[in-house]
Tab-separated table of C-alpha atoms and ligand atoms in Angstrom:
chain	number	residue	atom	x	y	z
A	17	MET	CA	0.000	0.000	0.000
A	18	THR	CA	1.388	3.397	-0.867
A	19	GLN	CA	0.940	6.383	1.376
A	20	ASN	CA	1.425	10.031	0.409
A	21	LEU	CA	2.506	12.956	2.516
A	22	ILE	CA	2.120	16.498	1.200
A	23	LEU	CA	4.280	19.151	2.809
A	24	THR	CA	4.838	22.841	2.271
A	25	ARG	CA	8.082	22.936	0.291
A	26	PRO	CA	10.924	22.689	2.846
A	27	ASP	CA	13.860	25.053	3.334
A	28	ASP	CA	17.379	24.292	4.481
A	29	TRP	CA	18.492	26.778	7.142
A	30	HIS	CA	22.178	25.748	7.031
A	31	LEU	CA	23.817	24.645	3.793
A	32	HIS	CA	27.307	24.571	2.271
A	33	LEU	CA	27.266	24.896	-1.506
A	34	ARG	CA	31.001	25.648	-1.932
A	35	ASP	CA	32.211	27.257	-5.156
A	36	GLY	CA	33.515	26.386	-8.613
A	37	ALA	CA	33.245	22.776	-9.763
A	38	MET	CA	31.870	21.569	-6.413
A	39	LEU	CA	29.107	24.190	-6.501
A	40	GLU	CA	28.258	23.142	-10.055
A	41	GLY	CA	28.098	19.525	-8.902
A	42	VAL	CA	25.953	19.932	-5.775
A	43	ALA	CA	23.618	22.902	-6.420
A	44	ALA	CA	20.931	20.805	-8.137
A	45	GLU	CA	20.877	18.349	-5.223
A	46	SER	CA	19.501	21.029	-2.877
A	47	ALA	CA	17.432	22.843	-5.511
A	48	ARG	CA	15.454	19.680	-6.309
A	49	ASN	CA	13.460	19.634	-3.041
A	50	PHE	CA	14.212	22.821	-1.136
A	51	GLY	CA	12.726	26.258	-1.765
A	52	ARG	CA	15.450	28.261	-0.052
A	53	ALA	CA	18.617	27.746	1.913
A	54	ILE	CA	20.805	29.785	4.208
A	55	ILE	CA	24.146	29.640	2.415
A	56	MET	CA	27.222	29.316	4.594
A	57	PRO	CA	29.977	31.829	3.838
A	58	ASN	CA	33.024	29.689	4.723
A	59	LEU	CA	34.625	29.785	1.296
A	60	VAL	CA	38.337	30.309	0.827
A	61	PRO	CA	38.581	33.294	1.194
A	62	PRO	CA	35.384	33.705	3.227
A	63	VAL	CA	32.410	35.845	2.170
A	64	VAL	CA	32.949	38.857	4.426
A	65	THR	CA	31.660	41.829	2.427
A	66	ALA	CA	28.402	42.659	0.684
A	67	ALA	CA	30.260	42.776	-2.631
A	68	GLN	CA	31.551	39.238	-2.099
A	69	ALA	CA	28.060	38.012	-1.137
A	70	LEU	CA	26.608	39.565	-4.281
A	71	ALA	CA	29.217	37.894	-6.484
A	72	TYR	CA	28.785	34.531	-4.734
A	73	LYS	CA	25.004	34.712	-5.069
A	74	GLY	CA	25.464	35.259	-8.798
A	75	ARG	CA	27.668	32.170	-9.065
A	76	ILE	CA	25.095	30.092	-7.173
A	77	LEU	CA	22.222	31.245	-9.381
A	78	ALA	CA	24.314	30.454	-12.458
A	79	ALA	CA	24.980	26.927	-11.172
A	80	LEU	CA	21.274	26.101	-10.672
A	81	PRO	CA	19.352	24.028	-13.188
A	82	LYS	CA	17.413	26.082	-15.745
A	83	ASN	CA	13.965	27.149	-14.452
A	84	SER	CA	14.929	26.438	-10.843
A	85	THR	CA	13.213	28.765	-8.378
A	86	PHE	CA	15.582	27.860	-5.513
A	87	GLN	CA	16.586	30.965	-3.569
A	88	PRO	CA	19.989	31.206	-1.910
A	89	LEU	CA	19.698	33.296	1.271
A	90	MET	CA	23.131	34.787	1.678
A	91	THR	CA	25.134	35.246	4.867
A	92	LEU	CA	28.206	37.259	5.755
A	93	TYR	CA	31.087	35.754	7.700
A	94	LEU	CA	31.733	37.852	10.818
A	95	THR	CA	35.290	38.884	11.538
A	96	GLU	CA	36.745	41.269	14.085
A	97	GLN	CA	36.994	43.775	11.214
A	98	THR	CA	33.384	43.513	9.956
A	99	ASP	CA	32.063	46.951	9.067
A	100	PRO	CA	28.611	47.469	10.690
A	101	ASP	CA	27.549	49.827	7.868
A	102	ASP	CA	28.410	47.351	5.102
A	103	LEU	CA	26.566	44.614	6.969
A	104	ALA	CA	23.506	46.763	7.671
A	105	SER	CA	23.194	47.983	4.101
A	106	ALA	CA	23.561	44.441	2.743
A	107	HIS	CA	20.726	43.392	5.050
A	108	ALA	CA	18.534	46.397	4.228
A	109	SER	CA	18.837	45.745	0.488
A	110	GLY	CA	17.719	42.135	0.971
A	111	LEU	CA	21.033	40.792	-0.350
A	112	VAL	CA	22.011	39.203	2.944
A	113	THR	CA	19.713	37.437	5.413
A	114	ALA	CA	21.994	36.704	8.372
A	115	ALA	CA	25.585	36.836	9.591
A	116	LYS	CA	27.594	33.821	10.655
A	117	LEU	CA	29.844	33.679	13.689
A	118	TYR	CA	32.658	31.145	13.584
A	119	PRO	CA	35.021	30.971	16.523
A	120	ALA	CA	38.480	31.017	14.874
A	121	GLY	CA	39.600	27.471	14.117
A	122	ALA	CA	36.324	25.766	15.107
A	123	THR	CA	35.670	24.042	11.798
A	124	THR	CA	36.359	23.861	8.048
A	125	ASN	CA	37.670	27.206	6.714
A	126	SER	CA	37.140	29.101	9.957
A	127	GLU	CA	40.688	30.448	10.250
A	128	SER	CA	39.416	34.025	9.743
A	129	GLY	CA	36.809	33.623	12.482
A	130	VAL	CA	36.563	35.501	15.739
A	131	GLN	CA	39.077	35.239	18.573
A	132	ASN	CA	37.966	38.087	20.796
A	133	PHE	CA	34.172	38.071	20.982
A	134	ASN	CA	34.122	41.479	22.736
A	135	LYS	CA	35.305	43.057	19.500
A	136	LEU	CA	31.960	42.165	17.917
A	137	GLN	CA	29.958	44.346	20.280
A	138	PRO	CA	29.258	47.253	17.844
A	139	VAL	CA	28.357	44.871	15.004
A	140	LEU	CA	26.082	42.760	17.206
A	141	GLU	CA	24.335	45.840	18.595
A	142	ARG	CA	23.709	47.004	15.051
A	143	MET	CA	22.356	43.577	14.076
A	144	ALA	CA	19.994	43.602	17.057
A	145	GLU	CA	18.789	47.065	16.062
A	146	ILE	CA	17.988	46.076	12.472
A	147	GLY	CA	16.649	42.604	13.325
A	148	MET	CA	19.378	40.701	11.493
A	149	PRO	CA	19.868	37.206	12.932
A	150	MET	CA	23.259	35.806	13.894
A	151	CYS	CA	23.920	32.152	13.080
A	152	VAL	CA	26.555	30.717	15.364
A	153	HIS	CA	28.854	27.717	15.223
A	154	GLY	CA	28.697	26.985	18.934
A	155	GLU	CA	31.918	25.262	19.890
A	156	VAL	CA	34.875	26.555	21.842
A	157	THR	CA	38.236	25.852	20.300
A	158	ASP	CA	40.420	25.694	23.412
A	159	ALA	CA	42.803	22.773	23.199
A	160	ASP	CA	42.111	21.916	26.847
A	161	VAL	CA	38.381	21.368	26.257
A	162	ASP	CA	37.440	17.862	25.163
A	163	ILE	CA	35.919	17.868	21.692
A	164	PHE	CA	32.751	16.172	22.974
A	165	ASP	CA	32.249	18.998	25.531
A	166	ARG	CA	32.894	21.951	23.258
A	167	GLU	CA	29.249	22.796	22.562
A	168	ALA	CA	28.158	22.808	26.203
A	169	VAL	CA	31.200	24.856	27.226
A	170	PHE	CA	30.549	27.370	24.415
A	171	ILE	CA	27.037	28.027	25.731
A	172	ASP	CA	28.307	28.789	29.242
A	173	ARG	CA	31.479	30.669	28.416
A	174	ILE	CA	30.636	32.516	25.203
A	175	LEU	CA	27.037	32.414	24.044
A	176	ASP	CA	25.165	33.166	27.228
A	177	PRO	CA	27.414	36.105	28.209
A	178	LEU	CA	27.250	37.428	24.625
A	179	ARG	CA	23.452	37.280	24.632
A	180	ARG	CA	23.337	39.108	27.960
A	181	ARG	CA	25.443	41.892	26.418
A	182	VAL	CA	23.087	42.134	23.399
A	183	PRO	CA	19.726	40.853	24.662
A	184	ASN	CA	17.747	41.781	21.559
A	185	LEU	CA	19.985	39.920	19.112
A	186	LYS	CA	18.251	37.044	17.338
A	187	VAL	CA	20.494	33.998	17.466
A	188	VAL	CA	20.352	30.664	15.670
A	189	MET	CA	22.451	27.989	17.333
A	190	GLU	CA	23.570	26.032	14.301
A	191	HIS	CA	23.614	22.229	14.149
A	192	ILE	CA	23.139	21.542	17.854
A	193	THR	CA	24.230	18.114	19.011
A	194	THR	CA	23.671	17.969	22.766
A	195	ALA	CA	20.967	17.944	25.422
A	196	GLU	CA	22.587	21.136	26.757
A	197	GLY	CA	22.130	22.835	23.364
A	198	ILE	CA	18.506	21.707	23.210
A	199	ALA	CA	17.754	23.074	26.675
A	200	TYR	CA	19.404	26.424	26.020
A	201	ALA	CA	17.789	26.887	22.574
A	202	LYS	CA	14.284	26.833	24.005
A	203	SER	CA	15.034	29.344	26.757
A	204	ALA	CA	14.182	32.515	24.782
A	205	PRO	CA	11.355	31.956	22.290
A	206	GLY	CA	11.512	34.265	19.279
A	207	LYS	CA	15.041	35.422	20.152
A	208	LEU	CA	16.795	32.086	20.167
A	209	ALA	CA	16.399	29.041	17.947
A	210	ALA	CA	18.465	26.080	16.807
A	211	THR	CA	18.950	24.122	13.637
A	212	ILE	CA	19.285	20.359	13.764
A	213	THR	CA	20.911	18.344	10.982
A	214	THR	CA	19.566	15.199	9.382
A	215	HIS	CA	22.628	13.149	10.263
A	216	HIS	CA	22.689	14.127	13.941
A	217	LEU	CA	19.150	12.735	14.213
A	218	ILE	CA	20.388	9.388	12.889
A	219	ILE	CA	23.973	8.709	13.953
A	220	ASN	CA	25.793	8.751	17.248
A	221	ARG	CA	29.534	8.624	17.856
A	222	ASN	CA	29.621	4.838	17.600
A	223	HIS	CA	28.790	5.169	13.918
A	224	ILE	CA	32.057	7.077	13.465
A	225	LEU	CA	34.318	5.085	15.736
A	226	ALA	CA	33.083	1.563	16.492
A	227	GLY	CA	34.202	-1.307	14.278
A	228	GLY	CA	36.464	0.844	12.121
A	229	LEU	CA	36.907	4.557	11.480
A	230	ARG	CA	34.209	5.911	9.163
A	231	PRO	CA	35.305	9.279	7.835
A	232	HIS	CA	32.056	9.976	5.998
A	233	TYR	CA	30.284	10.250	9.364
A	234	TYR	CA	32.838	12.722	10.699
A	235	CYS	CA	31.565	16.275	10.918
A	236	LEU	CA	31.649	19.201	13.302
A	237	PRO	CA	30.192	19.395	15.784
A	238	VAL	CA	31.068	15.726	16.071
A	239	ALA	CA	28.131	13.373	16.775
A	240	LYS	CA	27.760	12.661	20.501
A	241	ARG	CA	26.598	9.648	22.501
A	242	GLU	CA	23.186	8.010	21.934
A	243	THR	CA	21.421	9.842	24.788
A	244	HIS	CA	22.090	13.125	22.975
A	245	ARG	CA	20.831	11.750	19.652
A	246	LEU	CA	17.607	10.668	21.355
A	247	ALA	CA	17.255	14.123	22.901
A	248	LEU	CA	17.714	15.683	19.446
A	249	LEU	CA	15.067	13.406	17.982
A	250	ASP	CA	12.678	14.372	20.795
A	251	ALA	CA	13.360	18.055	20.147
A	252	ALA	CA	12.924	17.809	16.367
A	253	THR	CA	9.660	15.894	16.710
A	254	SER	CA	8.361	17.982	19.626
A	255	GLY	CA	6.587	20.606	17.540
A	256	ASN	CA	8.478	23.341	19.410
A	257	PRO	CA	9.108	26.022	16.735
A	258	CYS	CA	12.535	26.883	18.140
A	259	TYR	CA	13.955	23.748	16.443
A	260	PHE	CA	14.097	23.533	12.664
A	261	LEU	CA	16.027	21.877	9.870
A	262	GLY	CA	19.483	22.947	8.807
A	263	THR	CA	21.043	20.020	6.987
A	264	ASP	CA	24.625	21.286	7.231
A	265	SER	CA	25.117	19.322	4.032
A	266	ALA	CA	28.844	19.953	3.606
A	267	PRO	CA	30.376	18.313	0.541
A	268	HIS	CA	34.050	17.417	0.439
A	269	ALA	CA	35.642	15.330	-2.303
A	270	ASP	CA	36.124	11.738	-1.123
A	271	SER	CA	39.895	12.166	-1.384
A	272	ALA	CA	39.733	14.905	1.258
A	273	LYS	CA	37.555	12.805	3.583
A	274	GLU	CA	39.436	9.524	3.186
A	275	SER	CA	42.747	10.877	4.352
A	276	ALA	CA	45.138	10.749	7.308
A	277	CYS	CA	43.642	14.094	8.344
A	278	GLY	CA	40.136	13.973	6.914
A	279	CYS	CA	37.871	16.984	6.502
A	280	ALA	CA	34.752	17.434	8.642
A	281	GLY	CA	31.432	17.412	6.822
A	282	VAL	CA	28.578	15.112	5.846
A	283	PHE	CA	26.923	15.473	2.443
A	284	SER	CA	23.181	14.830	2.780
A	285	ALA	CA	21.449	17.179	0.336
A	286	THR	CA	20.313	14.379	-1.973
A	287	ASN	CA	18.493	12.114	0.493
A	288	THR	CA	17.667	14.417	3.410
A	289	MET	CA	13.892	14.476	2.932
A	290	SER	CA	13.762	10.661	2.619
A	291	CYS	CA	15.865	10.290	5.773
A	292	LEU	CA	13.744	12.744	7.749
A	293	ALA	CA	10.426	11.240	6.676
A	294	GLU	CA	11.747	7.812	7.666
A	295	ILE	CA	12.817	8.790	11.155
A	296	PHE	CA	9.770	10.977	11.847
A	297	ASP	CA	7.608	8.062	10.672
A	298	ARG	CA	9.470	5.622	12.940
A	299	ALA	CA	9.005	8.090	15.827
A	300	GLY	CA	5.253	8.279	15.144
A	301	ALA	CA	5.639	11.973	14.377
A	302	LEU	CA	4.982	12.371	10.645
A	303	ASP	CA	2.472	15.086	11.496
A	304	ARG	CA	5.329	17.138	12.971
A	305	LEU	CA	7.624	16.909	9.950
A	306	GLU	CA	6.206	19.910	8.104
A	307	GLY	CA	6.736	22.244	11.045
A	308	PHE	CA	10.356	21.155	11.346
A	309	THR	CA	11.239	21.297	7.643
A	310	SER	CA	8.959	24.000	6.270
A	311	LEU	CA	7.260	26.282	8.816
A	312	PHE	CA	9.378	27.000	11.901
A	313	GLY	CA	12.440	28.258	10.012
A	314	PRO	CA	10.528	30.912	8.029
A	315	LYS	CA	8.714	31.908	11.208
A	316	PHE	CA	11.959	32.608	13.041
A	317	TYR	CA	13.470	34.428	10.049
A	318	GLU	CA	10.201	36.385	9.613
A	319	LEU	CA	9.637	35.108	6.087
A	320	ALA	CA	6.539	33.518	4.568
A	321	PRO	CA	6.584	29.739	4.132
A	322	ASN	CA	7.102	28.591	0.544
A	323	PRO	CA	3.916	28.902	-1.513
A	324	ASP	CA	4.077	25.422	-3.052
A	325	GLN	CA	4.252	21.823	-1.822
A	326	ILE	CA	6.204	18.632	-2.243
A	327	THR	CA	4.777	15.129	-2.107
A	328	LEU	CA	6.518	12.218	-0.430
A	329	THR	CA	5.393	8.689	-1.218
A	330	LYS	CA	6.023	5.640	0.944
A	331	GLY	CA	6.815	2.376	-0.810
A	332	ALA	CA	9.509	-0.280	-1.155
A	333	PRO	CA	12.991	0.618	0.171
A	334	ILE	CA	14.723	3.169	-2.061
A	335	LYS	CA	18.274	2.896	-3.307
A	336	PHE	CA	20.189	6.142	-3.387
A	337	PRO	CA	23.558	6.249	-5.130
A	338	SER	CA	26.554	5.838	-2.809
A	339	HIS	CA	28.054	9.051	-4.164
A	340	ILE	CA	27.521	11.812	-6.672
A	341	ASP	CA	30.105	12.735	-9.279
A	342	THR	CA	31.209	16.346	-9.394
A	343	GLY	CA	33.889	18.187	-11.334
A	344	ALA	CA	35.751	18.358	-8.014
A	345	GLY	CA	35.687	14.574	-7.631
A	346	PRO	CA	33.214	12.030	-6.223
A	347	VAL	CA	31.327	13.025	-3.063
A	348	THR	CA	29.929	10.262	-0.858
A	349	LEU	CA	26.291	10.640	0.084
A	350	PHE	CA	25.235	10.271	3.720
A	351	ASN	CA	24.374	6.619	4.358
A	352	PRO	CA	21.751	6.543	7.121
A	353	GLY	CA	22.298	2.826	7.679
A	354	ILE	CA	18.543	2.184	7.758
A	355	ASP	CA	16.082	1.376	4.973
A	356	LEU	CA	14.434	4.468	3.519
A	357	HIS	CA	10.862	4.073	2.312
A	358	TRP	CA	9.842	7.663	1.610
A	359	MET	CA	10.694	9.362	-1.657
A	360	VAL	CA	9.937	12.846	-2.908
A	361	THR	CA	7.741	12.106	-5.914
A	362	ASP	CA	6.516	15.568	-6.829
B	1	NCD	C1	31.377	22.259	7.595
B	1	NCD	C2	32.171	22.435	6.302
B	1	NCD	O1	32.704	21.436	5.792
B	1	NCD	O2	32.208	23.544	5.767
B	1	NCD	N1	31.780	21.022	8.186
B	1	NCD	C3	31.066	20.312	9.088
B	1	NCD	O3	31.586	19.305	9.573
B	1	NCD	N2	29.844	20.652	9.435
B	1	NCD	C4	31.594	23.420	8.479
B	1	NCD	C5	30.643	23.501	9.637
B	1	NCD	O4	29.449	23.771	9.475
B	1	NCD	O5	31.090	23.288	10.780
B	2	ZN	ZN1	27.968	23.901	8.431
C-alpha cells in the first residue's frame, strides 16, 4: 500500500554549496526539493563583504538548473573587522539574510573567524537594532576542552554572556548536538532558535568510531553519545518552533575525507527528505515533519513559508547512489544505515 505525505516545500536553514566545480556539482541536489537555503559563507577566502556576497550569489544562481526557483539566502562571515555599515546595508537591500559567527579554528575554513568576541559588540548591537539574525557555530576551540564537551562549554562561556550583552539579538544555534544545546535553545522563544541536521538525528559517535573509522560520518560538531541523539530526535519531533532543519550538508571530495587528516562534513542534500520522513515516521511523528522542515524556520526568520508543496510517497525501500560525481571529484552521500521508504515524488 502506498501512502502520500504532502508538505509545504521545505527550506534548508544551514547549507554549504562551496564554489567552482563543487558548486556546479551539488547545487541541483539542494534545488530539487528545497525552496530556499541559508548559504554558509566559509569559502576560501570567506564571504565577508556585501560585494563578495553579491558575487557569490550570482555564481550560485548560475549553477542552478534552468527554471529552478531555488533561492539562496546569503550570509556574511563575521570577523573582528566587519564593518557594521556594510553589513547593515547588505541586510537592508535584501542581499544578505543573516551573519555567521565562527570561533576562529572551530571548523572547516574558519581560520578568519573571531578570537575576541568582545570586539563584535558594535556589530552585534547594530544587528539587534535592524533585526538581522546571527547564526553561530557553537563550539569553543580551546585545546584543553574535550571535543565532545565543546558545545556545552561554548554556551556557558561565550554564548550566554554574549546574549546578555546584546539581549535583543536574534540567534540561531547552528547544528546543535547535545541535550545542553537543546535546553538552552528553548530558553528565549523568538530570540533564540536552533537548527538540527539530518545526520545528527540518525547517527551517534559509535557510527564514526566503532568497528572501524568511518570518515564519511565525521563532521563538526562531532556526533555525541546516543542519549544526545535521542534528545535531538525528541526536540525535532516535539513541535516546538525553536527547532528547525538545517542540513549542514557539507560536501568534500572523497579524497579529502578519506585521508590521514580527513575533513569534517557530511553530504546529505540528496536524500535528506527521505531520511527525515523515515525517522519521523518511525518516531510516530509524521504530522510534525512539516513544522520542522517548512514552517518553523521561516517563522523565526520572519519570512513567509514557501507557496508550493512537495509530495513524499512511501513504498519499497529506495536505493540512493553511494556518491555523486562532481567536477571536483566524487562526493559520498550520507548513508543513514537504515532502509528508507519515503521518496519525494513531486
Ligand atoms: C562544515 C564544512 O565542511 O564547511 N563542516 C562540518 O563538519 N559541518 C563546516 C561547519 O558547518 O562546521
Ligand atoms: Zn555547516
